[in-house]
Amino acid sequence: MPTKQPTHTRQAELVAAALALAAERSPAAVTTADLAQAVGITQGAVFRHFESKEAIWLAVIDFAHQDLLARLHAAAAVQTQPLAALRAVFMAHVDFVVEQPGVPRVIFQELQHPGDTPLKARVRGLMQAYRTLLTGLLQRAQAARLLAPGTDLQAAAVLFIGSVQGLVMQSLLSGQVGAMRSLAPAVFDLFQQAIAAPPTRARRTQETTP
């Protein structure tokens, strides 16, 4: 008989199980029976901790929001130079996806559905927080004259996120998620080349900045 656990513990276990199963198959194909079996509880017990299957996926996105943003902010905080911080954020996002491939699968699955949903609203909240972090770093780079003159910061943030998403999509299609780590540095270099000030100007600014 399964050992009774506090609700928050079972919720965390069910979220982890949902992510693990979503990494192996379509999230739409994951049933509450699958989750119950993975955690070692009855299917009825699942609904004592979450009111619906949708609530489980919402909890998955909440986990992704908290864990991913914490990693990105921590990566950025280590670097004093804003372009180096952007690189660190890029690589931290890649590492997160390699460790949690179920997260993008859940997001991509939901985005295929027409109309608005609570899950899409949570994803928008995650992306807004992500863009806020990126815009802050890009503003710092612009203030330090490290960006090409006239760089559109909103477009640069979109390009940054799109570059990561392109890597994610390619890795999911190939089934080789770990390959993202080897490809990511070159992809970020291309992003940086697109937004960075000409080398001579950037070098002169860095040399005169205390």
Backbone as CSV, one residue per row, in Angstrom:
resi,resn,N_x,N_y,N_z,CA_x,CA_y,CA_z,C_x,C_y,C_z
1,MET,0.854,-1.195,0.000,0.000,0.000,0.000,0.884,1.236,0.000
2,PRO,0.618,2.237,-0.867,1.473,3.409,-0.949,1.508,4.177,0.369
3,THR,2.686,4.678,0.714,2.831,5.484,1.918,2.193,6.838,1.693
4,LYS,1.406,7.280,2.684,0.749,8.577,2.549,1.770,9.686,2.672
5,GLN,1.741,10.625,1.720,2.677,11.733,1.696,1.908,13.053,1.737
6,PRO,2.533,14.124,2.246,1.878,15.436,2.218,1.544,15.837,0.784
7,THR,0.511,16.650,0.643,0.060,17.053,-0.695,1.174,17.699,-1.497
8,HIS,1.952,18.585,-0.881,3.005,19.273,-1.646,4.059,18.297,-2.139
9,THR,4.305,17.239,-1.377,5.274,16.229,-1.814,4.723,15.446,-2.996
10,ARG,3.475,15.013,-2.898,2.859,14.275,-4.002,2.737,15.159,-5.246
11,GLN,2.408,16.423,-5.061,2.317,17.319,-6.209,3.664,17.422,-6.919
12,ALA,4.730,17.559,-6.153,6.063,17.638,-6.751,6.403,16.345,-7.485
13,GLU,6.025,15.212,-6.905,6.278,13.924,-7.548,5.492,13.786,-8.844
14,LEU,4.252,14.242,-8.833,3.427,14.152,-10.041,3.934,15.079,-11.134
15,VAL,4.407,16.254,-10.768,4.995,17.167,-11.758,6.250,16.539,-12.366
16,ALA,7.099,15.968,-11.510,8.318,15.321,-12.010,7.972,14.151,-12.927
17,ALA,6.950,13.385,-12.550,6.528,12.250,-13.384,5.980,12.735,-14.715
18,ALA,5.187,13.810,-14.693,4.633,14.363,-15.930,5.744,14.806,-16.865
19,LEU,6.764,15.458,-16.322,7.892,15.902,-17.149,8.668,14.720,-17.715
20,ALA,8.885,13.713,-16.903,9.623,12.538,-17.371,8.861,11.829,-18.489
21,LEU,7.557,11.686,-18.327,6.758,11.016,-19.356,6.644,11.871,-20.612
22,ALA,6.537,13.200,-20.448,6.449,14.086,-21.609,7.737,14.094,-22.412
23,ALA,8.852,13.766,-21.774,10.123,13.685,-22.486,10.185,12.452,-23.384
24,GLU,9.320,11.468,-23.113,9.349,10.209,-23.853,8.244,10.081,-24.887
25,ARG,7.147,10.822,-24.696,5.993,10.694,-25.588,5.252,12.018,-25.655
26,SER,4.258,12.086,-26.525,3.448,13.298,-26.614,2.769,13.562,-25.278
27,PRO,2.838,14.794,-24.770,2.151,15.101,-23.511,0.653,14.771,-23.571
28,ALA,0.048,14.925,-24.749,-1.378,14.630,-24.890,-1.674,13.162,-24.627
29,ALA,-0.672,12.301,-24.810,-0.864,10.863,-24.616,-0.618,10.423,-23.177
30,VAL,-0.150,11.341,-22.339,0.106,11.006,-20.936,-1.211,11.052,-20.172
31,THR,-1.584,9.963,-19.546,-2.852,9.875,-18.823,-2.616,9.971,-17.316
32,THR,-3.691,10.227,-16.588,-3.562,10.240,-15.132,-3.228,8.847,-14.609
33,ALA,-3.647,7.809,-15.334,-3.265,6.445,-14.949,-1.755,6.264,-15.066
34,ASP,-1.166,6.832,-16.134,0.292,6.771,-16.297,0.990,7.471,-15.137
35,LEU,0.472,8.635,-14.768,1.083,9.414,-13.688,0.966,8.667,-12.361
36,ALA,-0.201,8.099,-12.126,-0.402,7.347,-10.883,0.572,6.175,-10.787
37,GLN,0.729,5.455,-11.893,1.649,4.316,-11.903,3.087,4.774,-11.672
38,ALA,3.475,5.894,-12.283,4.846,6.383,-12.144,5.164,6.782,-10.707
39,VAL,4.167,7.324,-10.014,4.375,7.792,-8.643,4.117,6.682,-7.627
40,GLY,3.332,5.670,-8.029,3.032,4.571,-7.121,1.810,4.823,-6.262
41,ILE,0.817,5.513,-6.839,-0.434,5.761,-6.131,-1.590,5.342,-7.030
42,THR,-2.797,5.377,-6.510,-3.958,5.047,-7.331,-4.338,6.247,-8.195
43,GLN,-5.086,5.955,-9.248,-5.520,7.045,-10.126,-6.424,8.021,-9.362
44,GLY,-7.248,7.483,-8.483,-8.116,8.347,-7.692,-7.326,9.274,-6.792
45,ALA,-6.161,8.783,-6.316,-5.338,9.610,-5.424,-4.752,10.811,-6.153
46,VAL,-4.560,10.672,-7.477,-4.044,11.799,-8.251,-4.946,13.014,-8.073
47,PHE,-6.259,12.768,-8.083,-7.217,13.875,-8.019,-7.428,14.396,-6.601
48,ARG,-6.779,13.777,-5.633,-6.767,14.358,-4.295,-5.696,15.435,-4.185
49,HIS,-4.769,15.419,-5.142,-3.676,16.396,-5.113,-3.795,17.444,-6.214
50,PHE,-4.470,17.092,-7.303,-4.744,18.030,-8.394,-6.193,17.839,-8.821
51,GLU,-6.889,18.939,-9.031,-8.315,18.838,-9.353,-8.574,18.329,-10.767
52,SER,-7.561,18.435,-11.643,-7.740,17.987,-13.028,-6.376,17.718,-13.646
53,LYS,-6.399,17.078,-14.802,-5.153,16.852,-15.540,-4.557,18.184,-15.986
54,GLU,-5.415,19.129,-16.374,-4.916,20.447,-16.770,-4.162,21.115,-15.622
55,ALA,-4.631,20.930,-14.401,-3.968,21.527,-13.252,-2.548,20.984,-13.096
56,ILE,-2.337,19.733,-13.480,-0.988,19.161,-13.412,-0.074,19.857,-14.415
57,TRP,-0.575,20.056,-15.641,0.253,20.722,-16.646,0.502,22.188,-16.284
58,LEU,-0.470,22.826,-15.637,-0.248,24.191,-15.159,0.861,24.203,-14.105
59,ALA,0.867,23.203,-13.247,1.923,23.104,-12.242,3.281,22.846,-12.893
60,VAL,3.279,22.109,-14.003,4.524,21.883,-14.753,5.080,23.210,-15.260
61,ILE,4.210,24.070,-15.826,4.673,25.366,-16.329,5.109,26.257,-15.178
62,ASP,4.420,26.192,-14.043,4.849,26.967,-12.878,6.243,26.534,-12.429
63,PHE,6.478,25.225,-12.436,7.812,24.723,-12.097,8.844,25.257,-13.074
64,ALA,8.522,25.186,-14.382,9.453,25.661,-15.404,9.749,27.144,-15.220
65,HIS,8.710,27.919,-14.934,8.880,29.360,-14.727,9.859,29.618,-13.588
66,GLN,9.620,28.991,-12.459,10.448,29.240,-11.288,11.874,28.724,-11.475
67,ASP,12.003,27.495,-11.967,13.328,26.890,-12.080,14.147,27.545,-13.183
68,LEU,13.540,27.728,-14.367,14.278,28.314,-15.478,14.688,29.750,-15.165
69,LEU,13.760,30.573,-14.685,14.099,31.968,-14.410,15.153,32.087,-13.314
70,ALA,15.089,31.207,-12.314,16.110,31.226,-11.262,17.486,30.919,-11.850
71,ARG,17.538,29.949,-12.749,18.819,29.598,-13.390,19.339,30.750,-14.253
72,LEU,18.430,31.372,-15.005,18.856,32.441,-15.909,19.365,33.646,-15.130
73,HIS,18.660,34.025,-14.082,19.101,35.165,-13.268,20.430,34.856,-12.580
74,ALA,20.580,33.620,-12.101,21.835,33.242,-11.452,22.987,33.283,-12.448
75,ALA,22.750,32.800,-13.667,23.800,32.821,-14.696,24.189,34.241,-15.050
76,ALA,23.194,35.120,-15.191,23.482,36.510,-15.548,24.235,37.228,-14.441
77,ALA,23.915,36.907,-13.182,24.504,37.610,-12.050,25.998,37.346,-11.908
78,VAL,26.455,36.226,-12.434,27.879,35.871,-12.308,28.754,36.769,-13.179
79,GLN,28.188,37.290,-14.278,28.954,38.061,-15.257,28.730,39.568,-15.067
80,THR,29.801,40.328,-15.093,29.672,41.786,-14.981,29.488,42.437,-16.345
81,GLN,30.014,41.825,-17.397,29.893,42.380,-18.752,28.596,41.883,-19.369
82,PRO,27.742,42.777,-19.877,26.395,42.361,-20.311,26.366,41.350,-21.448
83,LEU,27.292,41.434,-22.406,27.289,40.437,-23.477,27.702,39.067,-22.946
84,ALA,28.617,39.059,-21.989,28.993,37.787,-21.356,27.825,37.234,-20.556
85,ALA,27.043,38.127,-19.946,25.860,37.692,-19.203,24.824,37.092,-20.149
86,LEU,24.659,37.693,-21.325,23.729,37.136,-22.315,24.166,35.743,-22.749
87,ARG,25.462,35.563,-22.948,25.969,34.239,-23.306,25.679,33.230,-22.184
88,ALA,25.899,33.650,-20.952,25.660,32.758,-19.816,24.185,32.382,-19.722
89,VAL,23.294,33.343,-19.981,21.857,33.071,-19.970,21.500,32.080,-21.081
90,PHE,22.066,32.286,-22.260,21.812,31.396,-23.396,22.194,29.960,-23.040
91,MET,23.396,29.798,-22.487,23.861,28.453,-22.164,23.070,27.844,-21.003
92,ALA,22.640,28.684,-20.055,21.830,28.168,-18.944,20.485,27.657,-19.437
93,HIS,19.911,28.350,-20.418,18.640,27.893,-20.992,18.844,26.558,-21.704
94,VAL,19.909,26.452,-22.461,20.199,25.191,-23.151,20.362,24.056,-22.142
95,ASP,21.109,24.300,-21.073,21.306,23.269,-20.051,19.979,22.846,-19.430
96,PHE,19.091,23.821,-19.200,17.783,23.506,-18.626,17.006,22.564,-19.539
97,VAL,16.997,22.852,-20.837,16.242,22.024,-21.777,16.847,20.621,-21.873
98,VAL,18.173,20.538,-21.859,18.823,19.224,-21.903,18.395,18.393,-20.691
99,GLU,18.273,19.054,-19.538,17.878,18.349,-18.320,16.373,18.104,-18.247
100,GLN,15.586,19.000,-18.856,14.130,18.898,-18.770,13.496,18.990,-20.165
101,PRO,13.738,18.031,-21.038,13.178,18.109,-22.394,11.659,18.028,-22.426
102,GLY,11.052,17.580,-21.337,9.600,17.529,-21.304,8.956,18.901,-21.302
103,VAL,9.663,19.923,-20.798,9.079,21.269,-20.723,8.755,21.822,-22.113
104,PRO,9.723,21.880,-23.053,9.361,22.398,-24.376,8.330,21.531,-25.092
105,ARG,8.314,20.234,-24.830,7.304,19.380,-25.454,5.903,19.779,-24.990
106,VAL,5.770,20.064,-23.702,4.475,20.494,-23.170,4.064,21.823,-23.797
107,ILE,5.011,22.760,-23.883,4.711,24.084,-24.432,4.343,23.990,-25.909
108,PHE,5.150,23.286,-26.698,4.871,23.172,-28.135,3.541,22.466,-28.382
109,GLN,3.240,21.457,-27.567,1.976,20.749,-27.709,0.803,21.706,-27.490
110,GLU,0.884,22.545,-26.470,-0.208,23.453,-26.148,-0.371,24.532,-27.211
111,LEU,0.728,25.004,-27.777,0.659,26.079,-28.754,-0.007,25.638,-30.058
112,GLN,-0.140,24.339,-30.269,-0.822,23.841,-31.466,-2.335,24.012,-31.384
113,HIS,-2.854,24.215,-30.170,-4.301,24.307,-29.989,-4.776,25.729,-30.300
114,PRO,-5.862,25.868,-31.060,-6.398,27.202,-31.345,-7.034,27.811,-30.098
115,GLY,-7.089,29.138,-30.085,-7.738,29.809,-28.963,-6.838,29.925,-27.755
116,ASP,-7.317,30.688,-26.781,-6.538,30.917,-25.572,-6.876,29.862,-24.528
117,THR,-5.917,29.554,-23.677,-6.110,28.588,-22.600,-5.355,29.081,-21.377
118,PRO,-5.699,28.585,-20.187,-4.931,28.952,-18.996,-3.449,28.594,-19.122
119,LEU,-3.172,27.475,-19.798,-1.783,27.058,-19.965,-1.017,28.046,-20.843
120,LYS,-1.658,28.515,-21.925,-1.011,29.512,-22.776,-0.756,30.798,-22.000
121,ALA,-1.681,31.170,-21.128,-1.497,32.376,-20.322,-0.282,32.235,-19.410
122,ARG,-0.095,31.043,-18.838,1.086,30.816,-17.985,2.369,30.893,-18.814
123,VAL,2.325,30.344,-20.023,3.500,30.389,-20.890,3.827,31.839,-21.255
124,ARG,2.793,32.645,-21.524,3.033,34.062,-21.816,3.689,34.763,-20.630
125,GLY,3.261,34.410,-19.425,3.881,34.997,-18.241,5.355,34.645,-18.145
126,LEU,5.674,33.387,-18.442,7.075,32.950,-18.447,7.872,33.731,-19.484
127,MET,7.335,33.851,-20.693,8.060,34.531,-21.758,8.219,36.027,-21.464
128,GLN,7.230,36.635,-20.825,7.346,38.046,-20.474,8.463,38.254,-19.460
129,ALA,8.542,37.388,-18.465,9.612,37.495,-17.481,10.977,37.281,-18.136
130,TYR,11.037,36.369,-19.092,12.274,36.096,-19.829,12.685,37.340,-20.620
131,ARG,11.725,37.944,-21.351,12.041,39.130,-22.153,12.475,40.298,-21.275
132,THR,11.898,40.410,-20.090,12.299,41.478,-19.165,13.760,41.330,-18.774
133,LEU,14.176,40.095,-18.478,15.584,39.841,-18.148,16.481,40.192,-19.329
134,LEU,16.121,39.722,-20.515,16.943,39.982,-21.692,17.016,41.471,-22.010
135,THR,15.881,42.170,-21.920,15.869,43.593,-22.228,16.766,44.365,-21.278
136,GLY,16.765,43.980,-20.008,17.656,44.635,-19.046,19.118,44.455,-19.415
137,LEU,19.495,43.249,-19.816,20.884,42.999,-20.207,21.237,43.742,-21.494
138,LEU,20.308,43.770,-22.435,20.546,44.481,-23.695,20.652,45.988,-23.463
139,GLN,19.863,46.513,-22.547,19.957,47.940,-22.220,21.314,48.265,-21.609
140,ARG,21.806,47.374,-20.765,23.143,47.570,-20.192,24.202,47.546,-21.289
141,ALA,24.067,46.611,-22.221,25.030,46.531,-23.321,24.971,47.784,-24.188
142,GLN,23.764,48.270,-24.414,23.606,49.485,-25.216,24.220,50.693,-24.512
143,ALA,24.004,50.792,-23.191,24.579,51.902,-22.422,26.105,51.859,-22.436
144,ALA,26.656,50.649,-22.499,28.115,50.493,-22.560,28.648,50.607,-23.984
145,ARG,27.774,50.898,-24.933,28.127,51.062,-26.347,28.741,49.781,-26.923
146,LEU,28.182,48.658,-26.481,28.633,47.361,-26.976,27.750,46.834,-28.104
147,LEU,26.631,47.520,-28.363,25.721,47.104,-29.429,25.901,47.994,-30.651
148,ALA,25.589,47.429,-31.801,25.639,48.208,-33.040,24.662,49.379,-32.936
149,PRO,25.027,50.547,-33.444,24.129,51.701,-33.382,22.768,51.385,-34.000
150,GLY,21.719,51.818,-33.324,20.368,51.613,-33.836,19.804,50.234,-33.604
151,THR,20.477,49.405,-32.819,19.959,48.061,-32.554,18.592,48.139,-31.890
152,ASP,17.619,47.437,-32.436,16.271,47.366,-31.866,16.299,46.321,-30.747
153,LEU,16.163,46.770,-29.515,16.311,45.856,-28.383,15.204,44.813,-28.327
154,GLN,13.993,45.204,-28.692,12.895,44.236,-28.703,13.155,43.148,-29.736
155,ALA,13.609,43.548,-30.919,13.911,42.566,-31.962,15.078,41.685,-31.541
156,ALA,16.070,42.268,-30.849,17.214,41.485,-30.384,16.779,40.429,-29.381
157,ALA,15.847,40.788,-28.488,15.342,39.815,-27.518,14.591,38.689,-28.227
158,VAL,13.808,39.041,-29.250,13.087,38.027,-30.027,14.078,37.100,-30.727
159,LEU,15.127,37.671,-31.295,16.141,36.863,-31.984,16.841,35.927,-31.012
160,PHE,17.135,36.411,-29.820,17.777,35.585,-28.795,16.902,34.374,-28.470
161,ILE,15.651,34.647,-28.121,14.740,33.554,-27.756,14.508,32.620,-28.941
162,GLY,14.362,33.195,-30.132,14.159,32.382,-31.322,15.347,31.476,-31.612
163,SER,16.552,31.957,-31.316,17.748,31.129,-31.529,17.736,29.914,-30.611
164,VAL,17.354,30.144,-29.344,17.259,29.015,-28.413,16.167,28.055,-28.866
165,GLN,15.009,28.612,-29.232,13.897,27.760,-29.645,14.224,26.956,-30.898
166,GLY,14.995,27.545,-31.805,15.414,26.806,-32.988,16.284,25.617,-32.629
167,LEU,17.202,25.820,-31.704,18.037,24.717,-31.229,17.178,23.633,-30.580
168,VAL,16.210,24.070,-29.776,15.338,23.112,-29.082,14.545,22.294,-30.092
169,MET,13.930,22.973,-31.046,13.114,22.272,-32.040,13.949,21.263,-32.826
170,GLN,15.144,21.675,-33.244,16.009,20.770,-34.007,16.389,19.559,-33.177
171,SER,16.701,19.791,-31.886,17.122,18.682,-31.032,15.972,17.717,-30.775
172,LEU,14.754,18.256,-30.625,13.600,17.378,-30.403,13.289,16.560,-31.649
173,LEU,13.450,17.160,-32.812,13.202,16.435,-34.054,14.226,15.322,-34.272
174,SER,15.478,15.616,-33.922,16.540,14.631,-34.129,16.571,13.574,-33.036
175,GLY,15.959,13.897,-31.882,16.015,12.986,-30.754,17.337,13.021,-30.020
176,GLN,18.161,14.014,-30.324,19.472,14.144,-29.678,19.540,15.473,-28.933
177,VAL,18.826,15.533,-27.824,18.717,16.785,-27.080,20.079,17.244,-26.557
178,GLY,20.901,16.306,-26.152,22.212,16.661,-25.620,23.109,17.364,-26.614
179,ALA,22.834,17.187,-27.921,23.656,17.835,-28.949,23.532,19.350,-28.904
180,MET,22.499,19.852,-28.244,22.332,21.298,-28.136,23.553,21.962,-27.508
181,ARG,24.150,21.298,-26.542,25.278,21.905,-25.817,26.457,22.180,-26.745
182,SER,26.693,21.298,-27.719,27.832,21.506,-28.620,27.527,22.546,-29.690
183,LEU,26.257,22.685,-30.060,25.870,23.641,-31.092,25.650,25.043,-30.544
184,ALA,25.281,25.143,-29.281,24.866,26.418,-28.705,25.929,27.521,-28.782
185,PRO,27.210,27.274,-28.492,28.182,28.374,-28.543,28.261,29.040,-29.916
186,ALA,28.260,28.251,-30.987,28.344,28.824,-32.331,27.080,29.605,-32.673
187,VAL,25.925,29.102,-32.234,24.672,29.817,-32.488,24.680,31.150,-31.746
188,PHE,25.131,31.148,-30.495,25.190,32.422,-29.769,26.174,33.382,-30.429
189,ASP,27.286,32.863,-30.938,28.253,33.735,-31.615,27.602,34.454,-32.793
190,LEU,26.780,33.750,-33.547,26.077,34.379,-34.671,25.113,35.456,-34.176
191,PHE,24.421,35.179,-33.081,23.525,36.187,-32.486,24.331,37.421,-32.082
192,GLN,25.452,37.190,-31.422,26.251,38.324,-30.948,26.800,39.139,-32.113
193,GLN,27.222,38.464,-33.182,27.710,39.175,-34.362,26.633,40.068,-34.962
194,ALA,25.366,39.635,-34.845,24.260,40.396,-35.427,23.979,41.682,-34.660
195,ILE,24.286,41.709,-33.363,23.916,42.874,-32.554,25.099,43.684,-32.046
196,ALA,26.303,43.111,-32.086,27.447,43.755,-31.440,27.974,44.933,-32.246
197,ALA,28.539,45.889,-31.526,29.205,47.015,-32.162,30.408,46.499,-32.944
198,PRO,30.860,47.252,-33.969,32.071,46.848,-34.695,33.218,46.604,-33.719
199,PRO,34.050,45.614,-33.979,35.097,45.226,-33.021,35.950,46.376,-32.523
200,THR,36.358,47.267,-33.419,37.248,48.348,-32.984,36.552,49.243,-31.973
201,ARG,35.274,49.567,-32.210,34.535,50.427,-31.296,34.308,49.734,-29.961
202,ALA,33.919,48.468,-30.008,33.671,47.727,-28.764,34.950,47.606,-27.966
203,ARG,36.084,47.336,-28.654,37.346,47.187,-27.963,37.767,48.498,-27.302
204,ARG,37.586,49.613,-28.029,37.974,50.919,-27.493,37.124,51.256,-26.270
205,THR,35.828,50.924,-26.302,34.945,51.208,-25.178,35.364,50.400,-23.969
206,GLN,35.680,49.112,-24.188,36.074,48.260,-23.080,37.395,48.716,-22.471
207,GLU,38.321,49.196,-23.312,39.615,49.634,-22.809,39.519,50.901,-21.974
208,THR,38.514,51.742,-22.259,38.400,53.016,-21.540,37.387,52.942,-20.403
209,THR,36.695,51.801,-20.273,35.733,51.653,-19.194,36.440,51.171,-17.930
210,PRO,36.296,51.903,-16.817,36.990,51.480,-15.581,36.423,50.184,-15.038
